[in-house]
Amino acid sequence: MAMQALYAHAARDLRLAETPAPSPGRGELRIALARGGICGSDLHYFNHGGFGTVRLREPMILGHEVAGHVVELGDEVTGFAVGDLVAVSPSRPCGSCGECLRGLPNHCLNMRFYGSAMPFPHIQGAFRQELVARAAQCVHADGLDPAHAAMAEPLSVALHAVRQAGTLLGQRVLVTGCGPIGVLTILAARRAGAAQIIATDITGPALDHARRAGADLALNTAQDPDALAPYTTGKGTLDVLFECSGAQPALAAGMAALRPRGTIVQLGLSGDMSLPMMMLTAKELNLRGSFRFHEEFAVAVGLMQKGLIDVAPLVTHSYPLADFAAAFAMANDKSQAMKVQLDLTAC
Ligand SMILES: [Zn+2]
Ligand SMILES: [Zn+2]
């Protein structure tokens, strides 16, 4: 048996190819994938062949935001049955390196995160019809639409960022950049008790999504670069900035709106941002990075199952795997797309 998988060979060079269907080993599940979301990192490989110093050096299957149905159990698997819908965490830490033992699996030194060209050989991803995964990576997602179950990964990124921020109860929060991660951060921050959430972006449709997700105020900083000026009174008034754009002007404007000892959580990935260091020093701001997630993945699935976070409005487009070219073109169009998914059942 063979199946189709979507390989990135280089920038602007994606190809569907037949690859052998895997069979599950001990402790593993074979999953017929249903949906796979296109993430910013997939777009980087597609548009640029990599990001920062990370380059594609061999064909790599893209994709890491997937959900599907169990079709076969390996030996010694308990707690799963054929037909179960599962969300698959792409996070595969080794469990035995120094960082794993420190309790920081997202910083695993031997991380095998799906669809990553950081290590060589690259870690193959999950835009494929079938996947074999460790049962420990799979979270029961019964009751969810597979399209929503496949949002567990980006939601986990947002939940991890909220955890990095510390308590948000009663806090005034600013989210800069309203792509999928920004909008999911709005949902997660509200769930964590934020009193006021202000969002900024440079496109109208993204701001509409921010409003629908519950932002109290959504400001277009392309139309009005000084939109955050009302929050800069005194030494600034907002408590927490989630910087999700990776854009220098957003970071600088957001920092100016933070109160003394406010907290910046940087999620947006950008190699070339500089930091207004004098502002950081003089306002005694806290700067924290946020990278991936681990245990938040099961939390994300649970929040969606309980109806406490609704990701449905974010999934704006879906294309059969064979139409990957149209899917990636749409994912690149920020004026239309929020989350674009591949339907991995149809080919
Ligand atoms: Zn992702
Ligand atoms: Zn490790």
GROMACS .gro file of C-alpha atoms and ligand atoms in nm:
model
  349
    1MET     CA    1   0.000   0.000   0.000
    2ALA     CA    2   0.117   0.348  -0.079
    3MET     CA    3  -0.015   0.688   0.009
    4GLN     CA    4   0.031   1.047  -0.097
    5ALA     CA    5   0.247   1.293   0.095
    6LEU     CA    6   0.328   1.658   0.027
    7TYR     CA    7   0.701   1.728   0.003
    8ALA     CA    8   0.878   2.062  -0.005
    9HIS     CA    9   1.186   2.034  -0.227
   10ALA     CA   10   1.283   2.400  -0.222
   11ALA     CA   11   1.116   2.741  -0.219
   12ARG     CA   12   0.805   2.738  -0.442
   13ASP     CA   13   0.863   2.371  -0.518
   14LEU     CA   14   0.601   2.149  -0.354
   15ARG     CA   15   0.531   1.802  -0.492
   16LEU     CA   16   0.289   1.527  -0.407
   17ALA     CA   17   0.463   1.192  -0.404
   18GLU     CA   18   0.374   0.834  -0.333
   19THR     CA   19   0.534   0.700  -0.021
   20PRO     CA   20   0.492   0.363   0.150
   21ALA     CA   21   0.211   0.348   0.404
   22PRO     CA   22   0.366   0.290   0.746
   23SER     CA   23   0.266   0.021   0.991
   24PRO     CA   24   0.255   0.084   1.366
   25GLY     CA   25   0.515  -0.057   1.602
   26ARG     CA   26   0.488  -0.116   1.974
   27GLY     CA   27   0.303   0.167   2.149
   28GLU     CA   28   0.211   0.331   1.819
   29LEU     CA   29  -0.109   0.408   1.630
   30ARG     CA   30  -0.169   0.423   1.259
   31ILE     CA   31  -0.394   0.718   1.182
   32ALA     CA   32  -0.587   0.803   0.867
   33LEU     CA   33  -0.541   1.179   0.875
   34ALA     CA   34  -0.842   1.401   0.812
   35ARG     CA   35  -0.721   1.759   0.832
   36GLY     CA   36  -0.387   1.939   0.832
   37GLY     CA   37  -0.354   2.313   0.895
   38ILE     CA   38  -0.099   2.522   0.706
   39CYS     CA   39   0.116   2.705   0.960
   40GLY     CA   40   0.347   3.004   0.932
   41SER     CA   41   0.647   2.772   0.935
   42ASP     CA   42   0.507   2.567   0.642
   43LEU     CA   43   0.465   2.896   0.455
   44HIS     CA   44   0.826   2.990   0.530
   45TYR     CA   45   0.949   2.665   0.376
   46PHE     CA   46   0.718   2.721   0.080
   47ASN     CA   47   0.801   3.087   0.023
   48HIS     CA   48   1.169   3.096   0.117
   49GLY     CA   49   1.291   2.735   0.151
   50GLY     CA   50   1.342   2.791   0.524
   51PHE     CA   51   1.375   3.068   0.783
   52GLY     CA   52   1.674   3.231   0.948
   53THR     CA   53   1.967   2.993   0.907
   54VAL     CA   54   1.737   2.689   0.872
   55ARG     CA   55   1.730   2.569   0.508
   56LEU     CA   56   1.573   2.273   0.332
   57ARG     CA   57   1.861   2.040   0.249
   58GLU     CA   58   1.654   1.742   0.139
   59PRO     CA   59   1.287   1.692   0.043
   60MET     CA   60   1.074   1.720   0.356
   61ILE     CA   61   0.705   1.647   0.413
   62LEU     CA   62   0.550   1.966   0.550
   63GLY     CA   63   0.279   1.993   0.812
   64HIS     CA   64   0.238   1.951   1.187
   65GLU     CA   65  -0.122   2.058   1.270
   66VAL     CA   66  -0.315   1.736   1.216
   67ALA     CA   67  -0.602   1.522   1.336
   68GLY     CA   68  -0.749   1.198   1.208
   69HIS     CA   69  -0.898   0.861   1.287
   70VAL     CA   70  -0.722   0.558   1.432
   71VAL     CA   71  -0.712   0.271   1.181
   72GLU     CA   72  -0.466   0.029   1.344
   73LEU     CA   73  -0.319  -0.028   1.689
   74GLY     CA   74   0.039  -0.140   1.748
   75ASP     CA   75   0.123  -0.388   2.022
   76GLU     CA   76   0.077  -0.278   2.383
   77VAL     CA   77  -0.144   0.020   2.298
   78THR     CA   78  -0.420   0.076   2.551
   79GLY     CA   79  -0.691   0.339   2.571
   80PHE     CA   80  -0.750   0.373   2.195
   81ALA     CA   81  -0.976   0.192   1.952
   82VAL     CA   82  -1.006   0.180   1.576
   83GLY     CA   83  -1.227   0.469   1.466
   84ASP     CA   84  -1.129   0.709   1.746
   85LEU     CA   85  -1.074   1.070   1.639
   86VAL     CA   86  -0.739   1.194   1.771
   87ALA     CA   87  -0.547   1.519   1.761
   88VAL     CA   88  -0.178   1.440   1.710
   89SER     CA   89   0.080   1.648   1.891
   90PRO     CA   90   0.380   1.716   1.666
   91SER     CA   91   0.596   1.762   1.976
   92ARG     CA   92   0.824   1.462   2.025
   93PRO     CA   93   1.081   1.533   2.297
   94CYS     CA   94   1.324   1.254   2.389
   95GLY     CA   95   1.238   1.247   2.758
   96SER     CA   96   1.596   1.190   2.868
   97CYS     CA   97   1.812   1.490   2.773
   98GLY     CA   98   1.909   1.764   3.019
   99GLU     CA   99   1.623   1.994   2.920
  100CYS     CA  100   1.362   1.717   2.931
  101LEU     CA  101   1.489   1.617   3.276
  102ARG     CA  102   1.473   1.983   3.380
  103GLY     CA  103   1.102   1.971   3.294
  104LEU     CA  104   1.133   2.174   2.974
  105PRO     CA  105   1.034   1.925   2.701
  106ASN     CA  106   0.967   2.207   2.452
  107HIS     CA  107   1.343   2.273   2.470
  108CYS     CA  108   1.441   1.908   2.420
  109LEU     CA  109   1.790   1.882   2.272
  110ASN     CA  110   1.677   1.591   2.055
  111MET     CA  111   1.332   1.726   1.964
  112ARG     CA  112   1.173   1.557   1.664
  113PHE     CA  113   0.899   1.812   1.591
  114TYR     CA  114   0.708   1.722   1.273
  115GLY     CA  115   0.798   1.910   0.957
  116SER     CA  116   1.116   2.071   1.084
  117ALA     CA  117   1.434   2.127   0.883
  118MET     CA  118   1.631   2.231   1.193
  119PRO     CA  119   1.792   1.887   1.235
  120PHE     CA  120   1.945   1.688   0.950
  121PRO     CA  121   1.813   1.448   0.833
  122HIS     CA  122   1.502   1.665   0.854
  123ILE     CA  123   1.203   1.559   1.061
  124GLN     CA  124   0.933   1.454   0.818
  125GLY     CA  125   0.594   1.617   0.867
  126ALA     CA  126   0.232   1.515   0.855
  127PHE     CA  127   0.073   1.641   0.532
  128ARG     CA  128   0.008   1.283   0.428
  129GLN     CA  129  -0.284   1.049   0.416
  130GLU     CA  130  -0.161   0.823   0.693
  131LEU     CA  131   0.067   0.874   0.988
  132VAL     CA  132   0.215   0.645   1.249
  133ALA     CA  133   0.248   0.822   1.582
  134ARG     CA  134   0.322   0.721   1.937
  135ALA     CA  135   0.001   0.674   2.131
  136ALA     CA  136   0.144   0.920   2.385
  137GLN     CA  137   0.132   1.194   2.118
  138CYS     CA  138  -0.236   1.135   2.048
  139VAL     CA  139  -0.518   1.301   2.239
  140HIS     CA  140  -0.876   1.181   2.217
  141ALA     CA  141  -1.079   1.444   2.035
  142ASP     CA  142  -1.422   1.280   2.027
  143GLY     CA  143  -1.702   1.526   1.982
  144LEU     CA  144  -1.486   1.768   1.783
  145ASP     CA  145  -1.497   1.828   1.411
  146PRO     CA  146  -1.161   1.705   1.272
  147ALA     CA  147  -1.106   2.057   1.135
  148HIS     CA  148  -1.120   2.192   1.490
  149ALA     CA  149  -0.919   1.906   1.639
  150ALA     CA  150  -0.643   2.003   1.395
  151MET     CA  151  -0.636   2.349   1.559
  152ALA     CA  152  -0.505   2.198   1.885
  153GLU     CA  153  -0.145   2.270   1.785
  154PRO     CA  154  -0.170   2.647   1.723
  155LEU     CA  155  -0.403   2.677   2.025
  156SER     CA  156  -0.133   2.506   2.234
  157VAL     CA  157   0.115   2.772   2.121
  158ALA     CA  158  -0.124   3.041   2.248
  159LEU     CA  159  -0.187   2.861   2.576
  160HIS     CA  160   0.187   2.827   2.635
  161ALA     CA  161   0.229   3.200   2.574
  162VAL     CA  162  -0.045   3.279   2.824
  163ARG     CA  163   0.131   3.060   3.076
  164GLN     CA  164   0.458   3.244   3.008
  165ALA     CA  165   0.283   3.573   3.088
  166GLY     CA  166   0.192   3.472   3.443
  167THR     CA  167  -0.150   3.554   3.583
  168LEU     CA  168  -0.377   3.747   3.347
  169LEU     CA  169  -0.665   3.778   3.592
  170GLY     CA  170  -0.790   4.136   3.571
  171GLN     CA  171  -0.503   4.241   3.345
  172ARG     CA  172  -0.510   4.480   3.051
  173VAL     CA  173  -0.367   4.293   2.757
  174LEU     CA  174  -0.239   4.403   2.418
  175VAL     CA  175  -0.207   4.157   2.130
  176THR     CA  176  -0.008   4.280   1.829
  177GLY     CA  177  -0.058   4.078   1.510
  178CYS     CA  178  -0.391   3.903   1.451
  179GLY     CA  179  -0.304   3.601   1.241
  180PRO     CA  180  -0.412   3.263   1.376
  181ILE     CA  181  -0.170   3.276   1.670
  182GLY     CA  182  -0.274   3.630   1.766
  183VAL     CA  183  -0.645   3.548   1.751
  184LEU     CA  184  -0.596   3.224   1.946
  185THR     CA  185  -0.399   3.424   2.203
  186ILE     CA  186  -0.698   3.658   2.239
  187LEU     CA  187  -0.921   3.356   2.307
  188ALA     CA  188  -0.670   3.206   2.552
  189ALA     CA  189  -0.610   3.537   2.734
  190ARG     CA  190  -0.983   3.590   2.779
  191ARG     CA  191  -1.020   3.239   2.912
  192ALA     CA  192  -0.736   3.316   3.157
  193GLY     CA  193  -0.925   3.616   3.298
  194ALA     CA  194  -0.791   3.917   3.109
  195ALA     CA  195  -1.007   4.222   3.191
  196GLN     CA  196  -0.942   4.413   2.871
  197ILE     CA  197  -0.795   4.295   2.543
  198ILE     CA  198  -0.675   4.537   2.277
  199ALA     CA  199  -0.561   4.400   1.942
  200THR     CA  200  -0.365   4.563   1.659
  201ASP     CA  201  -0.298   4.455   1.303
  202ILE     CA  202  -0.241   4.616   0.965
  203THR     CA  203  -0.528   4.444   0.779
  204GLY     CA  204  -0.903   4.483   0.827
  205PRO     CA  205  -1.005   4.115   0.795
  206ALA     CA  206  -0.759   4.009   1.065
  207LEU     CA  207  -0.905   4.274   1.295
  208ASP     CA  208  -1.256   4.146   1.222
  209HIS     CA  209  -1.141   3.803   1.341
  210ALA     CA  210  -0.992   3.963   1.653
  211ARG     CA  211  -1.325   4.130   1.734
  212ARG     CA  212  -1.516   3.807   1.678
  213ALA     CA  213  -1.273   3.632   1.913
  214GLY     CA  214  -1.362   3.881   2.184
  215ALA     CA  215  -1.109   4.163   2.160
  216ASP     CA  216  -1.260   4.470   2.327
  217LEU     CA  217  -1.088   4.696   2.079
  218ALA     CA  218  -0.923   4.616   1.744
  219LEU     CA  219  -0.704   4.891   1.601
  220ASN     CA  220  -0.567   4.924   1.249
  221THR     CA  221  -0.210   5.053   1.281
  222ALA     CA  222  -0.166   5.082   0.905
  223GLN     CA  223  -0.446   5.337   0.888
  224ASP     CA  224  -0.344   5.501   1.216
  225PRO     CA  225   0.017   5.437   1.324
  226ASP     CA  226  -0.053   5.625   1.649
  227ALA     CA  227  -0.359   5.418   1.739
  228LEU     CA  228  -0.204   5.311   2.070
  229ALA     CA  229  -0.123   5.670   2.175
  230PRO     CA  230  -0.413   5.682   2.429
  231TYR     CA  231  -0.244   5.399   2.622
  232THR     CA  232   0.094   5.567   2.647
  233THR     CA  233  -0.016   5.830   2.901
  234GLY     CA  234   0.213   5.864   3.201
  235LYS     CA  235   0.465   5.584   3.161
  236GLY     CA  236   0.215   5.364   2.975
  237THR     CA  237  -0.094   5.182   3.102
  238LEU     CA  238  -0.121   4.824   2.974
  239ASP     CA  239  -0.002   4.523   3.174
  240VAL     CA  240   0.094   4.258   2.920
  241LEU     CA  241   0.196   4.261   2.553
  242PHE     CA  242   0.169   3.946   2.345
  243GLU     CA  243   0.376   4.029   2.038
  244CYS     CA  244   0.251   3.794   1.765
  245SER     CA  245   0.352   3.982   1.450
  246GLY     CA  246   0.730   3.956   1.448
  247ALA     CA  247   0.727   4.315   1.318
  248GLN     CA  248   0.954   4.576   1.471
  249PRO     CA  249   0.703   4.869   1.463
  250ALA     CA  250   0.446   4.657   1.648
  251LEU     CA  251   0.694   4.569   1.921
  252ALA     CA  252   0.808   4.930   1.967
  253ALA     CA  253   0.453   5.069   1.977
  254GLY     CA  254   0.340   4.793   2.211
  255MET     CA  255   0.627   4.851   2.452
  256ALA     CA  256   0.545   5.222   2.462
  257ALA     CA  257   0.192   5.134   2.576
  258LEU     CA  258   0.312   4.903   2.860
  259ARG     CA  259   0.317   5.031   3.216
  260PRO     CA  260   0.633   5.010   3.426
  261ARG     CA  261   0.717   4.646   3.508
  262GLY     CA  262   0.475   4.530   3.243
  263THR     CA  263   0.548   4.205   3.063
  264ILE     CA  264   0.628   4.138   2.697
  265VAL     CA  265   0.573   3.786   2.569
  266GLN     CA  266   0.737   3.750   2.228
  267LEU     CA  267   0.572   3.484   2.008
  268GLY     CA  268   0.616   3.632   1.663
  269LEU     CA  269   0.916   3.474   1.496
  270SER     CA  270   1.149   3.715   1.329
  271GLY     CA  271   1.523   3.710   1.305
  272ASP     CA  272   1.566   4.080   1.248
  273MET     CA  273   1.377   4.258   1.525
  274SER     CA  274   1.569   4.497   1.743
  275LEU     CA  275   1.459   4.590   2.092
  276PRO     CA  276   1.413   4.948   2.217
  277MET     CA  277   1.652   4.870   2.502
  278MET     CA  278   1.635   5.207   2.675
  279MET     CA  279   1.257   5.165   2.712
  280LEU     CA  280   1.305   4.815   2.850
  281THR     CA  281   1.554   4.942   3.106
  282ALA     CA  282   1.380   5.262   3.211
  283LYS     CA  283   1.036   5.103   3.250
  284GLU     CA  284   1.179   4.787   3.410
  285LEU     CA  285   0.986   4.576   3.159
  286ASN     CA  286   0.993   4.197   3.169
  287LEU     CA  287   1.076   4.032   2.838
  288ARG     CA  288   0.988   3.666   2.788
  289GLY     CA  289   1.008   3.443   2.487
  290SER     CA  290   0.750   3.177   2.413
  291PHE     CA  291   0.838   2.878   2.196
  292ARG     CA  292   0.616   2.586   2.108
  293PHE     CA  293   0.439   2.397   2.393
  294HIS     CA  294   0.415   2.050   2.533
  295GLU     CA  295   0.160   1.962   2.801
  296GLU     CA  296  -0.067   2.243   2.676
  297PHE     CA  297  -0.167   2.024   2.381
  298ALA     CA  298  -0.407   1.806   2.582
  299VAL     CA  299  -0.537   2.118   2.757
  300ALA     CA  300  -0.614   2.273   2.418
  301VAL     CA  301  -0.818   1.971   2.308
  302GLY     CA  302  -1.006   1.970   2.640
  303LEU     CA  303  -1.091   2.342   2.621
  304MET     CA  304  -1.235   2.294   2.272
  305GLN     CA  305  -1.429   1.982   2.374
  306LYS     CA  306  -1.584   2.164   2.669
  307GLY     CA  307  -1.684   2.452   2.442
  308LEU     CA  308  -1.468   2.694   2.643
  309ILE     CA  309  -1.268   2.799   2.337
  310ASP     CA  310  -1.430   2.807   1.993
  311VAL     CA  311  -1.186   2.791   1.705
  312ALA     CA  312  -1.451   2.735   1.436
  313PRO     CA  313  -1.447   3.092   1.295
  314LEU     CA  314  -1.072   3.070   1.240
  315VAL     CA  315  -1.082   2.781   0.993
  316THR     CA  316  -1.164   2.986   0.685
  317HIS     CA  317  -1.059   2.754   0.401
  318SER     CA  318  -1.002   2.390   0.321
  319TYR     CA  319  -0.871   2.223   0.005
  320PRO     CA  320  -0.821   1.861  -0.096
  321LEU     CA  321  -0.456   1.756  -0.066
  322ALA     CA  322  -0.432   1.739  -0.447
  323ASP     CA  323  -0.513   2.113  -0.458
  324PHE     CA  324  -0.214   2.200  -0.240
  325ALA     CA  325  -0.104   2.477  -0.479
  326ALA     CA  326  -0.433   2.662  -0.437
  327ALA     CA  327  -0.422   2.600  -0.062
  328PHE     CA  328  -0.075   2.752  -0.021
  329ALA     CA  329  -0.163   3.047  -0.245
  330MET     CA  330  -0.466   3.116  -0.026
  331ALA     CA  331  -0.265   3.074   0.295
  332ASN     CA  332  -0.032   3.345   0.163
  333ASP     CA  333  -0.322   3.585   0.112
  334LYS     CA  334  -0.369   3.754   0.448
  335SER     CA  335  -0.653   3.964   0.313
  336GLN     CA  336  -0.869   3.650   0.286
  337ALA     CA  337  -0.725   3.362   0.481
  338MET     CA  338  -0.704   3.300   0.853
  339LYS     CA  339  -0.637   2.925   0.886
  340VAL     CA  340  -0.621   2.723   0.563
  341GLN     CA  341  -0.637   2.347   0.598
  342LEU     CA  342  -0.572   2.054   0.369
  343ASP     CA  343  -0.837   1.784   0.360
  344LEU     CA  344  -0.615   1.477   0.379
  345THR     CA  345  -0.900   1.231   0.326
  346ALA     CA  346  -0.973   1.353  -0.029
  347CYS     CA  347  -0.716   1.304  -0.298
  348ZN      ZN  348   0.170   2.540   1.371
  349ZN      ZN  349   1.493   1.570   2.543
   0.00000   0.00000   0.00000
